[in-house]
Amino acid sequence: MPVDNLSLGRRTEPQQQVVKQAIHWLLRLRNNHGNPRLNRQCEQWRAEHHEHELAWQRVQSLQAELSNNLRAVPGAQVAFNTLENSAQGLGRRQALKLLSGALLMGSAAWLAKDTAAWQQWSADYATATGERRGFQLPDGTRIELNTASAVDLDYTAQRRLIKLTRGEIIVTCGGADQGASSDRPLRIQNRHGTYEPFDARFILRQEHDCTRLSVTHGQVAIRSGSTSVQALAGQSYLIDHHRVRPAPPLAMDAGA
């Protein structure tokens, strides 16, 4: 059973050995379809530690998409078969290097088009198309990922940073937590700006040419280049590399 409330501690990326184990489980399940005993063993392994579940999510979420896309790439299916045969000896980054190298030889255009798929694989938390998930972070902040979204976490003794690399998230953070960590404020960052919430609930959606922010509770400080704006509850803004401007409210109801 998937684990949504993951206790990250100081680690936000599974160790290579854990990723190798996740790939190994995936291949065993693919080669032993419908084996209930093996399914139970895999579920037990995933439940043993949050890193196991995180590694499993990464491997599982892209498995079907990569398999389908690779059929259309000349020579890439051979590379995928090689990856499967060598999976027990490969870490995540090594596996990606092998597969992406074959894809570049087979179709550079396909690889460029599917950059989002690689972002999903390497992200700390990600959702596939049609999937939505929520996660509780160690400081009490809750993030909800909409479909086809990805975030990276940078939580250290000096900072708390959530990086939106793809799609849309809803962030909920409490005032008590924010006040207790004034020397380590929570910040959300993407390619268009930085957002610092204060006892807030808001939606952040990264689009191609801008980012849309909609605040449903509290307030969020927006910083983009030399521009700073304080967004209050009920307000929405569009942010790009050059300016921050008011926008109509989102159609999606964050309180639903």
Short mmCIF file of C-alpha atoms in Angstrom, two decimals:
data_model
loop_
_atom_site.label_atom_id
_atom_site.label_comp_id
_atom_site.label_asym_id
_atom_site.label_seq_id
_atom_site.Cartn_x
_atom_site.Cartn_y
_atom_site.Cartn_z
CA MET A 1 0.00 0.00 0.00
CA PRO A 2 1.47 3.42 -0.95
CA VAL A 3 2.61 5.63 1.90
CA ASP A 4 1.56 9.29 1.57
CA ASN A 5 2.80 10.74 4.88
CA LEU A 6 6.50 10.14 4.55
CA SER A 7 8.88 11.06 7.34
CA LEU A 8 11.82 12.37 5.35
CA GLY A 9 14.21 13.17 8.17
CA ARG A 10 17.32 14.67 6.62
CA ARG A 11 17.21 12.54 3.45
CA THR A 12 15.01 13.41 0.48
CA GLU A 13 16.58 11.02 -2.01
CA PRO A 14 16.71 7.22 -1.72
CA GLN A 15 20.13 5.61 -1.68
CA GLN A 16 21.32 3.93 -4.87
CA GLN A 17 21.14 0.53 -3.23
CA VAL A 18 17.45 1.09 -2.44
CA VAL A 19 16.77 2.16 -6.03
CA LYS A 20 18.47 -1.01 -7.26
CA GLN A 21 16.22 -3.02 -4.98
CA ALA A 22 13.13 -1.26 -6.35
CA ILE A 23 14.18 -1.99 -9.94
CA HIS A 24 14.85 -5.59 -8.95
CA TRP A 25 11.35 -5.92 -7.46
CA LEU A 26 9.81 -4.38 -10.56
CA LEU A 27 11.55 -6.85 -12.86
CA ARG A 28 10.64 -9.82 -10.66
CA LEU A 29 6.99 -8.81 -10.70
CA ARG A 30 7.05 -8.34 -14.47
CA ASN A 31 8.58 -11.78 -14.95
CA ASN A 32 6.16 -13.48 -12.52
CA HIS A 33 2.77 -12.05 -13.44
CA GLY A 34 0.01 -12.68 -10.91
CA ASN A 35 2.21 -14.31 -8.27
CA PRO A 36 0.37 -13.43 -5.00
CA ARG A 37 3.26 -14.47 -2.76
CA LEU A 38 5.69 -12.24 -4.65
CA ASN A 39 3.20 -9.36 -4.57
CA ARG A 40 2.92 -9.65 -0.79
CA GLN A 41 6.69 -9.74 -0.39
CA CYS A 42 7.05 -6.60 -2.49
CA GLU A 43 4.38 -4.81 -0.45
CA GLN A 44 6.18 -5.78 2.76
CA TRP A 45 9.46 -4.43 1.39
CA ARG A 46 7.80 -1.13 0.44
CA ALA A 47 6.29 -0.79 3.93
CA GLU A 48 9.58 -1.41 5.74
CA HIS A 49 10.96 2.10 5.20
CA HIS A 50 9.88 5.37 3.59
CA GLU A 51 12.92 5.24 1.27
CA HIS A 52 11.65 1.95 -0.14
CA GLU A 53 8.30 3.50 -1.02
CA LEU A 54 9.92 6.62 -2.48
CA ALA A 55 12.21 4.54 -4.70
CA TRP A 56 9.29 2.34 -5.75
CA GLN A 57 7.20 5.37 -6.71
CA ARG A 58 9.98 6.69 -8.94
CA VAL A 59 10.55 3.40 -10.73
CA GLN A 60 6.89 2.44 -11.01
CA SER A 61 5.56 5.81 -12.19
CA LEU A 62 7.71 5.86 -15.32
CA GLN A 63 7.83 2.15 -16.12
CA ALA A 64 4.73 2.03 -18.30
CA GLU A 65 5.36 5.38 -19.99
CA LEU A 66 8.95 4.53 -20.86
CA SER A 67 8.01 1.09 -22.14
CA ASN A 68 5.37 2.53 -24.47
CA ASN A 69 7.52 5.37 -25.77
CA LEU A 70 10.58 3.22 -26.35
CA ARG A 71 8.73 1.05 -28.86
CA ALA A 72 8.67 4.04 -31.22
CA VAL A 73 12.39 4.80 -30.91
CA PRO A 74 14.76 2.97 -33.32
CA GLY A 75 17.15 0.81 -31.34
CA ALA A 76 15.88 1.98 -27.96
CA GLN A 77 14.00 -1.22 -27.09
CA VAL A 78 17.30 -3.08 -27.26
CA ALA A 79 18.72 -0.61 -24.75
CA PHE A 80 15.71 -1.06 -22.50
CA ASN A 81 16.18 -4.84 -22.57
CA THR A 82 19.84 -4.34 -21.72
CA LEU A 83 18.82 -2.09 -18.84
CA GLU A 84 16.48 -4.77 -17.51
CA ASN A 85 19.15 -7.47 -17.75
CA SER A 86 21.67 -5.25 -15.94
CA ALA A 87 19.27 -3.67 -13.45
CA GLN A 88 20.58 -5.48 -10.39
CA GLY A 89 23.99 -3.88 -10.87
CA LEU A 90 22.87 -0.35 -11.69
CA GLY A 91 22.04 2.65 -9.54
CA ARG A 92 19.39 5.13 -10.65
CA ARG A 93 21.80 7.62 -12.20
CA GLN A 94 23.79 4.85 -13.89
CA ALA A 95 20.60 3.37 -15.31
CA LEU A 96 19.47 6.73 -16.60
CA LYS A 97 22.88 7.30 -18.20
CA LEU A 98 22.71 3.99 -20.05
CA LEU A 99 19.16 4.47 -21.22
CA SER A 100 19.48 8.12 -22.19
CA GLY A 101 22.65 7.34 -24.16
CA ALA A 102 20.78 4.76 -26.20
CA LEU A 103 17.89 7.14 -26.70
CA LEU A 104 20.24 9.83 -27.97
CA MET A 105 21.61 7.42 -30.54
CA GLY A 106 18.11 6.31 -31.52
CA SER A 107 16.20 9.58 -31.48
CA ALA A 108 17.52 12.85 -30.03
CA ALA A 109 14.23 14.54 -30.90
CA TRP A 110 12.25 12.06 -28.78
CA LEU A 111 14.51 12.59 -25.79
CA ALA A 112 14.24 16.37 -26.07
CA LYS A 113 10.46 16.19 -26.27
CA ASP A 114 10.22 14.00 -23.16
CA THR A 115 12.37 16.06 -20.79
CA ALA A 116 9.38 16.13 -18.44
CA ALA A 117 9.56 12.36 -18.09
CA TRP A 118 13.15 12.57 -16.87
CA GLN A 119 12.18 15.32 -14.44
CA GLN A 120 9.51 13.02 -13.05
CA TRP A 121 11.99 10.17 -12.60
CA SER A 122 14.56 12.27 -10.77
CA ALA A 123 12.16 14.36 -8.64
CA ASP A 124 11.84 13.79 -4.89
CA TYR A 125 8.06 13.60 -5.30
CA ALA A 126 6.17 13.25 -8.57
CA THR A 127 2.82 12.21 -10.00
CA ALA A 128 2.12 10.56 -13.32
CA THR A 129 -0.57 11.72 -15.73
CA GLY A 130 -3.97 11.24 -14.09
CA GLU A 131 -2.48 10.78 -10.59
CA ARG A 132 -2.87 13.12 -7.59
CA ARG A 133 -1.12 12.68 -4.26
CA GLY A 134 -0.54 14.48 -0.97
CA PHE A 135 2.49 14.43 1.32
CA GLN A 136 3.16 15.62 4.87
CA LEU A 137 6.63 17.13 5.27
CA PRO A 138 8.70 16.91 8.49
CA ASP A 139 7.88 20.51 9.51
CA GLY A 140 4.12 19.95 9.22
CA THR A 141 3.77 21.56 5.80
CA ARG A 142 1.45 19.67 3.48
CA ILE A 143 1.91 19.60 -0.29
CA GLU A 144 -0.61 18.21 -2.74
CA LEU A 145 0.61 17.38 -6.23
CA ASN A 146 -1.83 17.64 -9.11
CA THR A 147 -1.53 15.38 -12.13
CA ALA A 148 1.82 15.27 -13.99
CA SER A 149 3.65 17.35 -11.35
CA ALA A 150 7.05 17.14 -9.68
CA VAL A 151 8.88 18.80 -6.78
CA ASP A 152 12.33 18.62 -5.22
CA LEU A 153 12.96 19.30 -1.51
CA ASP A 154 15.96 21.09 -0.05
CA TYR A 155 15.51 20.79 3.72
CA THR A 156 18.64 21.45 5.77
CA ALA A 157 19.56 23.03 9.10
CA GLN A 158 19.80 26.37 7.26
CA ARG A 159 16.77 26.37 4.94
CA ARG A 160 13.44 24.88 3.93
CA LEU A 161 12.98 25.03 0.18
CA ILE A 162 10.43 23.34 -2.09
CA LYS A 163 11.27 23.48 -5.80
CA LEU A 164 8.39 23.08 -8.24
CA THR A 165 9.88 21.69 -11.44
CA ARG A 166 6.70 20.68 -13.21
CA GLY A 167 2.92 21.03 -12.97
CA GLU A 168 0.84 22.25 -10.03
CA ILE A 169 0.94 22.00 -6.23
CA ILE A 170 -1.24 23.10 -3.34
CA VAL A 171 0.78 24.14 -0.28
CA THR A 172 -0.66 24.41 3.25
CA CYS A 173 1.54 25.72 6.07
CA GLY A 174 0.65 26.85 9.59
CA GLY A 175 1.44 30.11 11.32
CA ALA A 176 2.81 28.39 14.43
CA ASP A 177 5.36 26.49 12.39
CA GLN A 178 6.33 29.60 10.44
CA GLY A 179 6.89 31.62 13.60
CA ALA A 180 8.97 28.92 15.25
CA SER A 181 11.27 28.85 12.21
CA SER A 182 11.72 32.56 11.48
CA ASP A 183 15.44 31.98 10.91
CA ARG A 184 14.57 29.19 8.48
CA PRO A 185 11.49 30.40 6.57
CA LEU A 186 9.64 28.13 4.20
CA ARG A 187 10.12 29.10 0.57
CA ILE A 188 8.76 27.66 -2.65
CA GLN A 189 10.72 28.26 -5.83
CA ASN A 190 10.27 27.66 -9.54
CA ARG A 191 11.70 29.04 -12.75
CA HIS A 192 9.64 32.24 -12.55
CA GLY A 193 10.09 33.29 -8.93
CA THR A 194 10.24 32.61 -5.20
CA TYR A 195 7.21 32.45 -2.88
CA GLU A 196 7.27 32.80 0.91
CA PRO A 197 3.97 31.88 2.62
CA PHE A 198 2.71 33.06 6.02
CA ASP A 199 0.05 30.82 7.60
CA ALA A 200 -1.21 30.16 4.09
CA ARG A 201 -2.89 27.79 1.71
CA PHE A 202 -2.27 28.47 -1.97
CA ILE A 203 -2.08 26.95 -5.43
CA LEU A 204 1.01 27.29 -7.59
CA ARG A 205 0.77 26.20 -11.20
CA GLN A 206 3.76 26.37 -13.53
CA GLU A 207 2.81 26.93 -17.14
CA HIS A 208 5.02 27.29 -20.21
CA ASP A 209 5.48 31.07 -20.16
CA CYS A 210 4.36 32.01 -16.64
CA THR A 211 3.33 30.76 -13.21
CA ARG A 212 -0.15 31.23 -11.73
CA LEU A 213 -0.48 31.76 -7.97
CA SER A 214 -3.85 31.75 -6.18
CA VAL A 215 -4.08 32.32 -2.41
CA THR A 216 -7.08 30.87 -0.56
CA HIS A 217 -5.87 31.56 3.01
CA GLY A 218 -3.22 33.75 4.61
CA GLN A 219 -0.67 35.57 2.50
CA VAL A 220 2.26 34.82 0.21
CA ALA A 221 5.20 37.09 -0.60
CA ILE A 222 6.07 36.88 -4.31
CA ARG A 223 9.53 37.76 -5.57
CA SER A 224 10.44 37.72 -9.25
CA GLY A 225 13.55 39.57 -10.35
CA SER A 226 13.38 43.03 -8.78
CA THR A 227 9.59 42.84 -8.23
CA SER A 228 8.00 42.00 -4.85
CA VAL A 229 4.25 41.63 -4.24
CA GLN A 230 2.29 40.56 -1.17
CA ALA A 231 -0.57 38.28 -2.29
CA LEU A 232 -3.52 38.07 0.12
CA ALA A 233 -6.34 35.53 0.47
CA GLY A 234 -8.66 35.66 -2.52
CA GLN A 235 -6.03 37.14 -4.83
CA SER A 236 -4.40 35.55 -7.87
CA TYR A 237 -1.29 36.59 -9.79
CA LEU A 238 0.58 35.69 -12.96
CA ILE A 239 4.36 35.67 -12.61
CA ASP A 240 6.95 35.57 -15.37
CA HIS A 241 10.59 36.57 -15.69
CA HIS A 242 9.71 40.25 -16.18
CA ARG A 243 6.70 41.12 -14.02
CA VAL A 244 4.05 40.12 -11.48
CA ARG A 245 0.49 41.04 -12.45
CA PRO A 246 -3.04 40.35 -11.10
CA ALA A 247 -4.91 37.44 -12.69
CA PRO A 248 -8.43 35.98 -12.50
CA PRO A 249 -8.94 33.36 -9.73
CA LEU A 250 -8.23 29.74 -10.56
CA ALA A 251 -11.16 27.60 -11.60
CA MET A 252 -9.88 24.81 -9.31
CA ASP A 253 -11.20 25.05 -5.73
CA ALA A 254 -8.32 24.50 -3.34
CA GLY A 255 -10.71 23.99 -0.45
CA ALA A 256 -12.42 21.03 -2.08
#
